Coordinates of C-alpha atoms and ligand atoms in Angstrom, one line a residue:
M169 CA 25.9 -138.9 -145.7
E170 CA 27.8 -141.7 -147.4
Q171 CA 27.6 -143.8 -144.3
I172 CA 23.8 -143.3 -144.0
V173 CA 23.3 -144.3 -147.6
L174 CA 25.4 -147.4 -147.2
S175 CA 23.7 -148.4 -144.1
I176 CA 20.3 -148.0 -145.8
I177 CA 21.6 -150.2 -148.7
R178 CA 22.7 -152.8 -146.2
K179 CA 19.4 -152.7 -144.3
Y180 CA 17.8 -154.1 -147.4
G181 CA 20.4 -156.7 -148.1
S182 CA 22.0 -154.7 -151.0
D183 CA 19.2 -156.2 -153.0
A184 CA 18.3 -154.1 -156.1
N185 CA 14.7 -155.4 -155.9
R186 CA 14.4 -153.4 -152.7
L187 CA 15.3 -150.1 -154.4
M188 CA 12.0 -148.5 -153.6
D189 CA 12.5 -149.1 -149.8
M190 CA 15.9 -147.5 -150.0
L191 CA 14.7 -144.5 -152.0
I192 CA 11.8 -143.9 -149.6
D193 CA 14.1 -144.1 -146.6
L194 CA 16.5 -141.6 -148.2
Q195 CA 13.7 -139.3 -149.2
E196 CA 12.5 -139.3 -145.6
Q197 CA 15.9 -138.9 -144.1
F198 CA 17.1 -136.0 -146.3
G199 CA 14.0 -134.6 -147.9
Y200 CA 15.4 -135.5 -151.3
I201 CA 17.7 -138.0 -153.1
S202 CA 21.0 -136.4 -153.9
R203 CA 23.3 -137.1 -156.9
Q204 CA 25.8 -138.6 -154.6
A205 CA 23.2 -140.9 -153.2
V206 CA 22.1 -142.0 -156.7
A207 CA 25.8 -142.7 -157.5
L208 CA 26.2 -144.8 -154.4
L209 CA 23.0 -146.7 -155.0
A210 CA 23.9 -147.5 -158.6
H211 CA 27.5 -148.6 -157.7
N212 CA 26.4 -150.8 -154.8
L213 CA 23.4 -152.4 -156.4
G214 CA 24.9 -153.1 -159.8
L215 CA 22.6 -150.6 -161.6
S216 CA 23.3 -147.7 -163.8
Q217 CA 22.6 -144.2 -162.5
V218 CA 20.0 -143.8 -165.2
D219 CA 18.2 -146.9 -163.8
V220 CA 18.0 -145.3 -160.4
E221 CA 17.0 -141.9 -161.7
Q222 CA 14.3 -143.5 -163.9
T223 CA 12.7 -145.0 -160.8
I224 CA 13.0 -141.8 -158.8
T225 CA 11.4 -139.6 -161.5
F226 CA 8.5 -141.9 -161.9
Y227 CA 7.1 -141.5 -158.4
H228 CA 5.4 -138.3 -157.0
F229 CA 6.9 -138.6 -153.5
L230 CA 10.5 -139.1 -154.6
S231 CA 12.6 -136.2 -155.7
T232 CA 16.1 -135.3 -156.6
K233 CA 15.6 -131.8 -155.4
P234 CA 15.0 -130.8 -151.8
R235 CA 11.3 -130.7 -150.9
G236 CA 11.6 -128.8 -147.6
K237 CA 12.0 -129.9 -144.0
Y238 CA 8.2 -129.9 -143.9
A239 CA 6.8 -131.1 -147.3
I240 CA 3.1 -130.3 -147.5
Y241 CA 1.1 -132.2 -150.0
L242 CA -2.4 -130.9 -150.4
N243 CA -4.9 -133.2 -152.0
N244 CA -6.4 -131.9 -155.2
S245 CA -9.3 -134.3 -155.8
A246 CA -12.6 -132.9 -157.0
V247 CA -14.2 -133.5 -153.6
A248 CA -11.4 -131.5 -151.9
Y249 CA -12.3 -128.5 -154.0
M250 CA -16.0 -129.0 -153.1
F251 CA -15.1 -128.7 -149.5
G252 CA -13.0 -125.6 -149.7
R253 CA -9.6 -126.6 -151.1
Q254 CA -9.1 -123.3 -152.9
A255 CA -9.3 -121.4 -149.6
I256 CA -6.8 -123.7 -148.0
K257 CA -4.4 -123.4 -150.9
E258 CA -4.6 -119.7 -150.7
A259 CA -4.1 -119.7 -146.9
F260 CA -1.0 -121.9 -147.3
E261 CA 0.4 -119.6 -150.0
K262 CA -0.2 -116.5 -147.9
E263 CA 1.2 -117.9 -144.7
V264 CA 4.2 -119.5 -146.2
G265 CA 4.9 -116.8 -148.8
I266 CA 5.5 -119.1 -151.8
A267 CA 3.4 -120.6 -154.5
F268 CA 2.6 -124.4 -154.8
G269 CA 5.4 -126.3 -156.4
Q270 CA 8.0 -124.2 -154.5
V271 CA 10.2 -124.5 -151.4
T272 CA 11.0 -121.6 -149.1
D273 CA 14.5 -120.1 -149.4
D274 CA 15.4 -121.3 -146.0
G275 CA 14.4 -124.9 -147.0
L276 CA 11.8 -125.1 -144.2
I277 CA 8.5 -125.6 -146.0
G278 CA 7.6 -126.9 -149.5
L279 CA 4.1 -126.8 -150.9
F280 CA 2.9 -129.4 -153.4
D281 CA -0.3 -130.6 -155.0
T282 CA -1.1 -134.3 -154.9
A283 CA -3.8 -136.6 -156.2
C284 CA -6.4 -138.1 -154.0
I285 CA -4.9 -139.3 -150.7
G286 CA -7.8 -141.5 -149.7
M287 CA -9.5 -139.0 -147.4
N288 CA -12.5 -137.9 -149.5
D289 CA -14.7 -138.3 -146.4
Q290 CA -12.8 -135.6 -144.5
E291 CA -11.5 -133.1 -147.0
P292 CA -9.7 -130.8 -147.4
A293 CA -6.7 -132.9 -146.3
A294 CA -3.0 -132.8 -146.7
I295 CA 0.0 -135.1 -146.0
I296 CA 2.8 -133.4 -144.1
N297 CA 5.9 -135.6 -143.7
N298 CA 3.8 -138.8 -143.6
K299 CA 1.2 -137.4 -141.2
V300 CA -2.3 -136.8 -142.5
F301 CA -4.0 -133.6 -141.6
T302 CA -7.8 -133.7 -142.3
R303 CA -10.6 -131.2 -142.3
L304 CA -8.3 -128.3 -142.8
T305 CA -9.6 -124.7 -142.4
P306 CA -7.7 -121.4 -143.0
Y307 CA -7.4 -121.0 -139.2
R308 CA -5.8 -124.4 -138.9
V309 CA -3.4 -123.6 -141.7
K310 CA -2.2 -120.5 -139.9
E311 CA -1.6 -122.6 -136.8
I312 CA 0.3 -125.3 -138.6
V313 CA 2.6 -122.8 -140.4
R314 CA 3.2 -120.9 -137.2
H315 CA 4.1 -124.1 -135.3
M316 CA 6.5 -125.2 -138.1
R317 CA 8.3 -121.9 -137.9
Q318 CA 8.7 -122.4 -134.2
G319 CA 10.3 -125.8 -135.0
L320 CA 7.7 -127.9 -133.3
S321 CA 7.4 -131.6 -134.1
L322 CA 4.5 -132.9 -136.2
D323 CA 3.3 -135.0 -133.3
E324 CA 2.7 -131.7 -131.4
L325 CA 0.9 -130.4 -134.4
V326 CA -1.5 -133.3 -134.4
N327 CA -2.3 -132.1 -130.9
E328 CA -4.1 -135.3 -129.8
S329 CA -7.0 -134.6 -132.1
Y330 CA -7.1 -138.2 -133.1
G331 CA -9.9 -139.7 -135.1
D332 CA -12.3 -142.5 -134.2
G333 CA -11.7 -146.3 -133.6
K334 CA -8.2 -147.7 -134.0
N335 CA -7.0 -144.3 -135.2
Q336 CA -6.4 -143.7 -131.5
H337 CA -4.2 -146.8 -131.2
P338 CA -0.9 -145.8 -129.5
Q339 CA 1.0 -146.9 -132.7
L340 CA -1.3 -144.9 -135.0
K341 CA -2.4 -141.7 -133.3
A342 CA -3.9 -140.4 -136.5
M343 CA -6.2 -137.4 -137.1
V344 CA -8.1 -139.6 -139.5
S345 CA -11.6 -140.9 -138.9
S346 CA -12.8 -144.3 -140.1
N347 CA -16.4 -143.2 -140.4
I348 CA -17.8 -146.7 -140.5
R349 CA -21.6 -146.2 -141.1
R350 CA -22.7 -149.7 -141.9
K351 CA -21.2 -153.1 -141.1
G352 CA -21.5 -156.4 -142.8
M353 CA -19.4 -159.6 -142.7
I354 CA -16.1 -157.8 -143.2
L355 CA -16.4 -154.9 -140.8
S356 CA -18.3 -157.1 -138.4
D357 CA -17.3 -157.2 -134.7
L358 CA -17.8 -160.9 -134.8
Y359 CA -14.4 -161.6 -136.3
S360 CA -11.9 -163.1 -133.8
M361 CA -8.3 -163.1 -134.9
G362 CA -6.8 -166.5 -135.7
K363 CA -10.0 -168.6 -135.1
V364 CA -10.2 -169.7 -138.7
T365 CA -6.4 -170.4 -139.0
K366 CA -6.3 -172.4 -135.7
E367 CA -9.6 -174.2 -135.7
I368 CA -10.7 -174.7 -139.3
L369 CA -7.6 -174.7 -141.5
P370 CA -5.9 -177.8 -139.8
G371 CA -8.9 -179.8 -141.1
M372 CA -8.7 -178.6 -144.6
S373 CA -6.4 -179.4 -147.5
P374 CA -5.2 -176.4 -149.7
E375 CA -7.4 -177.9 -152.4
A376 CA -10.4 -177.8 -150.1
V377 CA -9.7 -174.1 -149.3
I378 CA -9.6 -173.3 -153.0
A379 CA -12.8 -175.4 -153.6
E380 CA -14.6 -173.4 -150.9
I381 CA -13.5 -170.0 -152.4
K382 CA -14.6 -171.2 -155.8
H383 CA -18.0 -172.3 -154.4
S384 CA -18.5 -168.9 -152.9
H385 CA -18.3 -167.3 -156.4
I386 CA -16.4 -164.4 -155.0
R387 CA -14.9 -162.1 -157.6
G388 CA -12.0 -159.7 -157.1
R389 CA -13.0 -156.6 -155.2
G390 CA -10.4 -154.3 -156.8
G391 CA -12.6 -153.6 -159.8
A392 CA -11.7 -156.1 -162.5
G393 CA -13.9 -158.8 -161.0
F394 CA -11.9 -161.9 -161.8
P395 CA -13.1 -165.0 -159.9
T396 CA -10.8 -165.4 -156.9
G397 CA -11.0 -169.2 -156.6
F398 CA -9.8 -169.6 -160.2
K399 CA -7.0 -167.2 -159.7
W400 CA -5.8 -169.2 -156.7
E401 CA -6.1 -172.5 -158.5
F402 CA -4.2 -171.3 -161.5
C403 CA -1.4 -170.1 -159.2
R404 CA -1.3 -173.3 -157.2
R405 CA -0.9 -175.3 -160.4
A406 CA 1.8 -173.0 -161.9
K407 CA 5.3 -174.2 -161.7
G408 CA 7.9 -172.0 -159.9
A409 CA 10.6 -172.2 -157.2
K410 CA 8.5 -170.0 -155.0
H411 CA 4.9 -168.8 -155.0
Y412 CA 3.9 -165.3 -153.7
V413 CA 0.9 -163.7 -152.2
V414 CA 0.6 -160.0 -152.9
C415 CA -2.1 -157.7 -151.4
N416 CA -2.9 -154.7 -153.6
A417 CA -3.4 -151.9 -151.1
D418 CA -2.5 -149.2 -153.7
E419 CA -5.9 -147.6 -153.3
G420 CA -5.4 -144.8 -155.7
E421 CA -8.7 -144.4 -157.5
P422 CA -9.9 -140.9 -156.5
G423 CA -12.9 -141.2 -154.2
T424 CA -12.0 -144.6 -152.7
F425 CA -10.9 -145.0 -149.1
K426 CA -12.4 -148.2 -147.9
D427 CA -9.1 -150.1 -147.9
R428 CA -7.7 -147.4 -145.6
V429 CA -10.6 -148.2 -143.2
I430 CA -10.3 -152.0 -143.5
L431 CA -6.6 -151.8 -142.8
T432 CA -7.1 -149.5 -139.9
E433 CA -9.9 -151.4 -138.2
K434 CA -9.4 -155.0 -139.3
P435 CA -5.8 -155.4 -140.4
E436 CA -5.6 -158.9 -138.7
L437 CA -8.5 -160.0 -141.0
V438 CA -6.5 -159.0 -144.1
F439 CA -3.3 -160.6 -142.9
E440 CA -5.1 -163.8 -142.0
G441 CA -6.7 -163.8 -145.4
M442 CA -3.2 -163.5 -147.0
A443 CA -1.9 -166.4 -144.9
I444 CA -4.9 -168.5 -145.9
A445 CA -4.2 -167.7 -149.5
G446 CA -0.5 -168.7 -148.9
Y447 CA -1.7 -172.0 -147.6
A448 CA -3.9 -172.5 -150.6
I449 CA -1.4 -171.7 -153.3
G450 CA 1.6 -173.1 -151.5
G451 CA 3.4 -169.8 -150.9
D452 CA 5.4 -168.8 -147.9
E453 CA 5.8 -165.1 -148.5
G454 CA 3.2 -162.3 -148.6
I455 CA 3.7 -158.7 -149.5
L456 CA 1.3 -155.9 -148.6
Y457 CA 1.9 -153.3 -151.3
L458 CA 0.7 -150.2 -149.5
R459 CA 0.3 -146.8 -151.1
Y460 CA 2.7 -144.2 -149.8
E461 CA -0.3 -142.0 -148.8
Y462 CA -0.9 -144.5 -146.0
R463 CA 2.6 -144.4 -144.7
Y464 CA 1.2 -143.1 -141.4
M465 CA 0.0 -146.6 -140.7
K466 CA 3.4 -148.2 -141.0
N467 CA 4.3 -148.6 -137.3
Y468 CA 0.8 -149.7 -136.5
L469 CA 0.6 -152.4 -139.2
E470 CA 4.1 -153.6 -138.3
S471 CA 2.9 -153.9 -134.7
V472 CA -0.1 -155.9 -135.8
L473 CA 2.2 -158.3 -137.8
Q474 CA 4.4 -158.7 -134.8
H475 CA 1.4 -159.5 -132.6
M476 CA 0.3 -162.2 -135.1
R477 CA 3.8 -163.7 -135.1
D478 CA 3.7 -163.8 -131.3
E479 CA 0.3 -165.5 -131.6
K480 CA 1.9 -168.1 -134.0
L481 CA -0.5 -166.9 -136.8
L482 CA 2.5 -166.0 -138.9
G483 CA 5.9 -167.8 -139.0
S484 CA 6.7 -171.5 -139.2
N485 CA 4.3 -174.5 -138.9
I486 CA 1.4 -172.2 -138.4
A487 CA -1.5 -173.7 -136.4
G488 CA 0.6 -176.8 -136.0
I489 CA 0.3 -177.6 -139.7
E490 CA 3.6 -179.1 -140.8
G491 CA 5.1 -177.1 -143.5
F492 CA 2.6 -174.2 -143.3
N493 CA 5.2 -171.4 -143.2
F494 CA 4.1 -167.9 -144.0
D495 CA 5.1 -164.4 -143.2
I496 CA 4.2 -160.9 -144.5
R497 CA 6.2 -157.8 -145.2
I498 CA 5.0 -154.3 -146.1
Q499 CA 6.3 -152.7 -149.2
F500 CA 5.4 -149.1 -149.9
G501 CA 4.7 -147.4 -153.2
A502 CA 5.8 -143.8 -153.6
G503 CA 2.8 -142.2 -155.3
A504 CA 1.7 -143.5 -158.7
Y505 CA -1.9 -144.4 -159.5
V506 CA -0.9 -146.7 -162.3
C507 CA 0.8 -149.1 -159.7
G508 CA -2.7 -150.2 -158.8
E509 CA -2.6 -152.1 -162.1
E510 CA -1.3 -155.5 -161.1
S511 CA 1.7 -155.8 -163.5
A512 CA 2.8 -152.2 -162.8
L513 CA 2.6 -153.0 -159.2
L514 CA 4.9 -155.9 -159.7
E515 CA 7.4 -153.7 -161.5
S516 CA 7.2 -151.3 -158.6
L517 CA 7.7 -154.2 -156.1
E518 CA 10.9 -155.0 -158.0
G519 CA 12.2 -151.5 -157.5
K520 CA 11.4 -150.2 -161.0
R521 CA 9.2 -147.7 -162.7
G522 CA 5.6 -148.8 -162.4
E523 CA 5.0 -149.3 -166.1
P524 CA 2.5 -152.1 -166.9
R525 CA 3.9 -155.3 -168.4
D526 CA 2.5 -156.8 -171.6
K527 CA 0.1 -159.8 -170.9
P528 CA 0.3 -162.7 -171.1
P529 CA 2.1 -164.0 -169.2
F530 CA -0.2 -163.3 -166.3
P531 CA 1.0 -162.9 -162.7
V532 CA -0.4 -166.3 -161.6
E533 CA 2.3 -167.8 -163.9
K534 CA 5.0 -165.2 -163.9
G535 CA 4.6 -162.5 -161.3
Y536 CA 6.9 -161.2 -158.6
L537 CA 10.5 -162.0 -159.5
G538 CA 9.1 -164.1 -162.4
Q539 CA 7.4 -166.6 -160.0
P540 CA 3.8 -167.5 -159.7
T541 CA 2.0 -164.8 -157.8
I542 CA -1.6 -164.0 -156.8
I543 CA -2.5 -160.4 -156.4
N544 CA -5.7 -159.6 -154.7
N545 CA -7.4 -156.5 -153.2
V546 CA -7.5 -155.8 -149.5
E547 CA -11.2 -156.5 -149.4
T548 CA -10.9 -159.8 -151.2
F549 CA -8.4 -161.2 -148.6
A550 CA -10.6 -160.0 -145.8
T551 CA -13.7 -161.6 -147.3
A552 CA -11.8 -164.9 -147.9
V553 CA -11.5 -165.4 -144.1
R554 CA -15.2 -165.2 -143.6
I555 CA -15.8 -167.6 -146.5
I556 CA -13.5 -170.2 -145.0
E557 CA -15.1 -169.6 -141.6
N558 CA -18.7 -170.0 -142.7
G559 CA -18.4 -171.9 -146.0
G560 CA -18.9 -170.9 -149.7
E561 CA -22.5 -171.9 -149.6
W562 CA -23.3 -169.5 -146.7
F563 CA -21.6 -166.7 -148.7
T564 CA -23.8 -167.1 -151.7
Q565 CA -26.9 -166.0 -149.7
F566 CA -25.6 -162.5 -149.8
G567 CA -25.8 -160.3 -152.9
T568 CA -27.0 -161.5 -156.2
E569 CA -26.4 -164.5 -158.4
D570 CA -23.5 -163.0 -160.4
S571 CA -22.3 -160.8 -157.6
T572 CA -22.2 -162.7 -154.4
G573 CA -21.3 -161.3 -151.0
T574 CA -21.0 -157.8 -149.7
K575 CA -19.2 -154.7 -151.0
I576 CA -17.7 -151.9 -149.0
L577 CA -18.5 -148.5 -150.5
S578 CA -16.5 -145.4 -150.1
I579 CA -19.1 -142.6 -150.2
S580 CA -18.2 -139.0 -150.4
G581 CA -19.3 -135.7 -151.9
D582 CA -22.6 -133.9 -151.2
C583 CA -24.3 -136.0 -148.5
M584 CA -24.9 -135.8 -144.8
F585 CA -22.9 -138.9 -143.8
P586 CA -19.8 -139.6 -145.9
G587 CA -17.9 -142.7 -144.9
V588 CA -17.8 -146.4 -145.6
Y589 CA -20.9 -148.6 -145.9
E590 CA -20.8 -152.3 -146.3
V591 CA -23.9 -153.4 -148.3
N592 CA -24.9 -156.5 -150.2
W593 CA -24.3 -156.5 -153.9
G594 CA -27.5 -155.6 -155.7
F595 CA -28.1 -152.4 -153.7
N596 CA -29.5 -149.7 -156.0
V597 CA -28.3 -146.2 -156.3
E598 CA -31.5 -144.6 -155.1
D599 CA -31.4 -146.5 -151.8
M600 CA -27.8 -145.7 -151.4
L601 CA -28.6 -142.0 -151.7
D602 CA -31.3 -142.3 -149.1
M603 CA -29.0 -144.2 -146.9
V604 CA -26.3 -141.5 -146.8
G605 CA -28.7 -138.5 -146.7
A606 CA -28.1 -137.1 -150.1
Y607 CA -30.7 -134.7 -151.4
D608 CA -31.1 -132.7 -154.6
V609 CA -28.6 -134.9 -156.3
Q610 CA -27.5 -134.0 -159.8
A611 CA -25.2 -136.9 -160.5
V612 CA -23.2 -139.8 -159.0
Q613 CA -19.8 -140.8 -160.1
V614 CA -19.7 -144.6 -159.7
G615 CA -16.2 -146.1 -159.5
G616 CA -14.0 -143.0 -159.5
P617 CA -12.8 -141.1 -162.6
S618 CA -12.4 -144.4 -164.5
G619 CA -16.0 -145.2 -163.8
T620 CA -19.3 -143.7 -164.9
L621 CA -21.1 -140.5 -164.2
I622 CA -24.8 -141.2 -163.9
G623 CA -27.8 -138.9 -163.5
P624 CA -31.2 -139.4 -161.9
A625 CA -32.6 -141.3 -164.9
E626 CA -30.2 -144.1 -163.9
F627 CA -30.5 -144.1 -160.2
H628 CA -32.7 -147.3 -160.3
R629 CA -29.6 -149.2 -161.4
T630 CA -28.0 -151.7 -159.1
L631 CA -24.4 -152.3 -158.0
G632 CA -23.1 -155.5 -159.3
Y633 CA -20.7 -157.0 -161.9
S634 CA -23.4 -157.1 -164.5
D635 CA -24.8 -153.6 -164.0
L636 CA -22.9 -150.9 -162.2
S637 CA -19.6 -152.6 -161.5
T638 CA -17.5 -150.7 -159.0
G639 CA -14.4 -151.0 -156.9
G640 CA -16.5 -149.1 -154.4
S641 CA -16.1 -145.4 -154.9
M642 CA -19.2 -143.3 -155.0
I643 CA -19.0 -139.5 -155.3
I644 CA -22.2 -137.6 -155.0
F645 CA -22.7 -134.2 -156.7
G646 CA -25.5 -131.9 -155.7
K647 CA -27.4 -129.6 -158.1
Q648 CA -25.2 -126.6 -157.2
R649 CA -22.1 -128.3 -158.8
N650 CA -20.7 -127.4 -162.2
L651 CA -20.2 -131.0 -163.5
L652 CA -18.0 -130.2 -166.5
K653 CA -15.8 -127.6 -164.9
D654 CA -15.5 -129.0 -161.3
V655 CA -15.7 -132.7 -162.0
V656 CA -14.9 -133.8 -165.6
L657 CA -12.0 -131.4 -166.0
N658 CA -10.5 -132.4 -162.7
F659 CA -10.7 -136.1 -163.6
M660 CA -9.1 -135.5 -167.0
E661 CA -6.2 -133.6 -165.3
F662 CA -5.9 -136.6 -163.0
F663 CA -5.4 -139.0 -165.9
I664 CA -2.9 -136.6 -167.6
D665 CA -0.8 -136.5 -164.4
E666 CA -0.9 -140.2 -163.9
S667 CA -0.2 -141.6 -167.3
C668 CA 3.1 -143.5 -167.3
G669 CA 3.8 -142.2 -170.7
S670 CA 4.6 -145.5 -172.6
C671 CA 1.6 -145.5 -175.0
S672 CA 1.2 -142.7 -177.4
T673 CA -2.5 -142.8 -177.0
C674 CA -2.6 -142.4 -173.3
R675 CA 0.3 -139.9 -173.4
N676 CA -1.5 -137.6 -175.8
M677 CA -5.2 -138.1 -176.0
P678 CA -6.3 -137.1 -172.5
Q679 CA -4.5 -133.7 -173.0
V680 CA -6.0 -133.2 -176.4
M681 CA -9.4 -134.0 -175.0
R682 CA -8.9 -131.8 -172.0
N683 CA -8.0 -128.9 -174.2
K684 CA -11.1 -129.4 -176.2
L685 CA -13.1 -129.4 -173.1
L686 CA -11.5 -126.2 -172.0
K687 CA -12.4 -124.7 -175.3
I688 CA -16.0 -125.7 -174.9
L689 CA -16.0 -124.3 -171.3
K690 CA -14.7 -121.0 -172.7
G691 CA -17.7 -120.8 -175.0
K692 CA -15.6 -121.5 -178.1
G693 CA -17.0 -124.9 -178.8
V694 CA -18.8 -126.0 -182.0
T695 CA -21.1 -128.9 -182.8
S696 CA -18.4 -131.0 -184.4
D697 CA -16.3 -130.9 -181.2
L698 CA -18.7 -133.3 -179.5
A699 CA -18.2 -135.9 -182.2
D700 CA -14.5 -135.4 -182.0
L701 CA -14.5 -136.0 -178.3
Q702 CA -16.5 -139.2 -178.8
N703 CA -14.2 -140.5 -181.5
W704 CA -11.0 -139.6 -179.7
G705 CA -12.3 -141.5 -176.7
K706 CA -12.3 -144.6 -178.8
V707 CA -8.7 -144.2 -179.7
L708 CA -7.8 -144.6 -176.1
L709 CA -9.2 -148.0 -176.0
A710 CA -6.1 -149.2 -177.8
S711 CA -3.9 -148.4 -174.8
R712 CA -1.9 -151.0 -173.0
C713 CA -3.5 -150.9 -169.6
G714 CA -6.7 -149.9 -167.8
L715 CA -5.5 -146.4 -167.1
G716 CA -5.4 -145.4 -170.7
Q717 CA -8.3 -147.5 -171.6
T718 CA -10.5 -145.6 -169.2
A719 CA -8.9 -142.2 -169.4
A720 CA -11.6 -140.9 -171.7
N721 CA -14.4 -142.1 -169.4
P722 CA -15.0 -138.8 -167.6
I723 CA -15.8 -137.1 -171.0
V724 CA -17.4 -140.1 -172.7
S725 CA -19.8 -140.9 -169.9
S726 CA -20.7 -137.3 -169.2
L727 CA -21.2 -136.7 -172.9
K728 CA -23.6 -139.7 -172.9
N729 CA -25.5 -138.8 -169.7
F730 CA -25.2 -135.1 -169.6
R731 CA -25.0 -134.1 -173.2
H732 CA -27.2 -131.0 -172.6
L733 CA -24.5 -129.5 -170.4
Y734 CA -22.1 -129.5 -173.4
E735 CA -24.7 -128.4 -175.9
D736 CA -25.6 -125.4 -173.8
L737 CA -22.1 -124.1 -174.0
L738 CA -21.6 -124.5 -177.7
Q739 CA -21.6 -121.5 -180.1
K740 CA -25.0 -121.4 -181.7
D741 CA -25.2 -122.5 -185.4
V742 CA -21.5 -123.1 -185.8
E743 CA -20.9 -126.7 -186.9
F744 CA -17.2 -126.8 -187.8
D745 CA -14.0 -125.0 -186.8
Q746 CA -11.7 -123.5 -189.3
G747 CA -8.2 -124.7 -189.4
F748 CA -7.6 -127.3 -186.7
D749 CA -3.9 -128.0 -186.4
L750 CA -3.0 -131.4 -184.9
E751 CA 0.7 -130.5 -184.5
T752 CA 0.0 -127.4 -182.3
S753 CA -2.6 -129.3 -180.4
V754 CA -0.3 -132.1 -179.2
Q755 CA 2.6 -129.8 -178.5
G756 CA 1.7 -129.4 -174.8
S757 CA 1.5 -133.1 -174.2
C758 CA 4.8 -133.8 -176.0
K759 CA 6.5 -131.2 -173.9
Y760 CA 5.0 -132.6 -170.8
V761 CA 6.5 -136.0 -171.2
G762 CA 9.7 -134.8 -173.0
R763 CA 9.1 -136.3 -176.4
I764 CA 9.4 -134.7 -179.8
P765 CA 6.4 -135.3 -182.1
K766 CA 7.1 -136.7 -185.6
F767 CA 4.6 -135.7 -188.2
H768 CA 4.6 -136.7 -191.8
H769 CA 4.0 -133.6 -193.8
H770 CA 2.6 -134.1 -197.3
Ligands
SF4_278 FE1 1.1 -146.3 -169.3 FE2 -1.2 -145.2 -170.0 FE3 -0.1 -147.1 -171.5 FE4 -1.2 -147.7 -169.1 S1 -2.2 -147.0 -170.9 S2 0.8 -148.4 -170.0 S3 -0.6 -145.8 -168.0 S4 0.8 -145.0 -171.1

């Protein structure tokens, strides 16, 4: 074992910043990271064992205990439950003979829950040793477990039931479907790899590229909506020994999966966009930070990068432009929603726990390894190529004045045709529902758990930065759904699991609010509980990063738009509870994160 660990350390140049790569390789090789491996890593990288352990314990897919020869991670998103997740869970438990969270005595199979794996359009889905299994049924579960016991490889299990489009590529062979239902400039078949880099870029200065991006008024597609051109300009001007381009492909917001589809069907477009950004900011290194859930794309994406190097679209003096050197590597996360936050992502890139940094300084000044860095979403880089190809002015004809261009939506839940749809900004929710074949709709979650839950009275609203701003996730709930129990509760548990634990608000309040919701669901709620929920939601706004700041949204927005659902469950004519005890109520959350509460008793 020692030799393997040492060779993995050498593979990444004994560079402590590459700790994540080493840990992921070890996890995959042994099914866990042993004490001995931790000691070897610490010794050879100049870290303490505690440093290494801190990183391991932060990520869902890393473990210091064996997870089984086959580690089965079953997605637990709200949509998975809507499509039969409970039956799949029970089938696995019955067939394997253990409960979730356990590993069989012979070490063969482990069963685990995991947050949204980006397959909401084909649930229930699971990841088994980096392969994705979609549209699971109890019959399929029996088959899978039987095959595992027979010692068959996972490739045999996939059984050539590959999905559509590039999912059938020899390097990908995934059971996943791309489900592209509507194409615009990004998903268009008109893109031809390298055309912009070879034909247009040689005639443009980096400043001219930035000017064109600014002129297009494109704003970041990840959700925050910062103007891309300004970001690139700030970074170009910032002083540093090296400038970096980072593509945020940590698509962790439950309900979103469009980056999965872009990277499957148009990876060249994304990589070309990153190279153009490198040219614009004067950077020669790009990193694609890809969520671990998409590990199944690794070989495929590596092959695309190699192809682009062969075509001289990556490497030195690209397109004959003297000094335009740029290459890209892929860095995987290991399962942590908060790493979608850009400063947490940087920490993770440097091999640490993904805990958000205090801002300022912003990444454009001090980002990866303390150097000026731009971090943009997959969709933003893809769009940038089309802007340079056709001009910023051309781009502004799509969408609305404050939200130019197109947006790719990930649509799932109760509708006939879940999948990705590229639409112009300004699309309204009603048209969206008609487009996807959604009838008898009770509510739509716009933007994942951190977004808003809206009802029919608001379906006239439009998608855009000034109205319904969204990273693109739309989950539709029919009339048959119990919104508070099946949706809001699920979303709150998601935030509880994903908090990084550094702010007391974010560590405690989601649990306290979840408990109050449970109390209401049990019929024990009183009128004052609703006011409490509203007020506690405000406390969370003081959290350090977006995760905590939006963690109350499932309750706050459902309370605003579906207040009657809460009121119907309250005890009649009881306004206040007797004897609420804060200490008891935060005990659960303190235990969860391993901290002891300090209360001042008067
Ligand atoms: Fe961590 Fe939550 Fe604070 Fe963000 S808000 S830094 S996730 S504890």
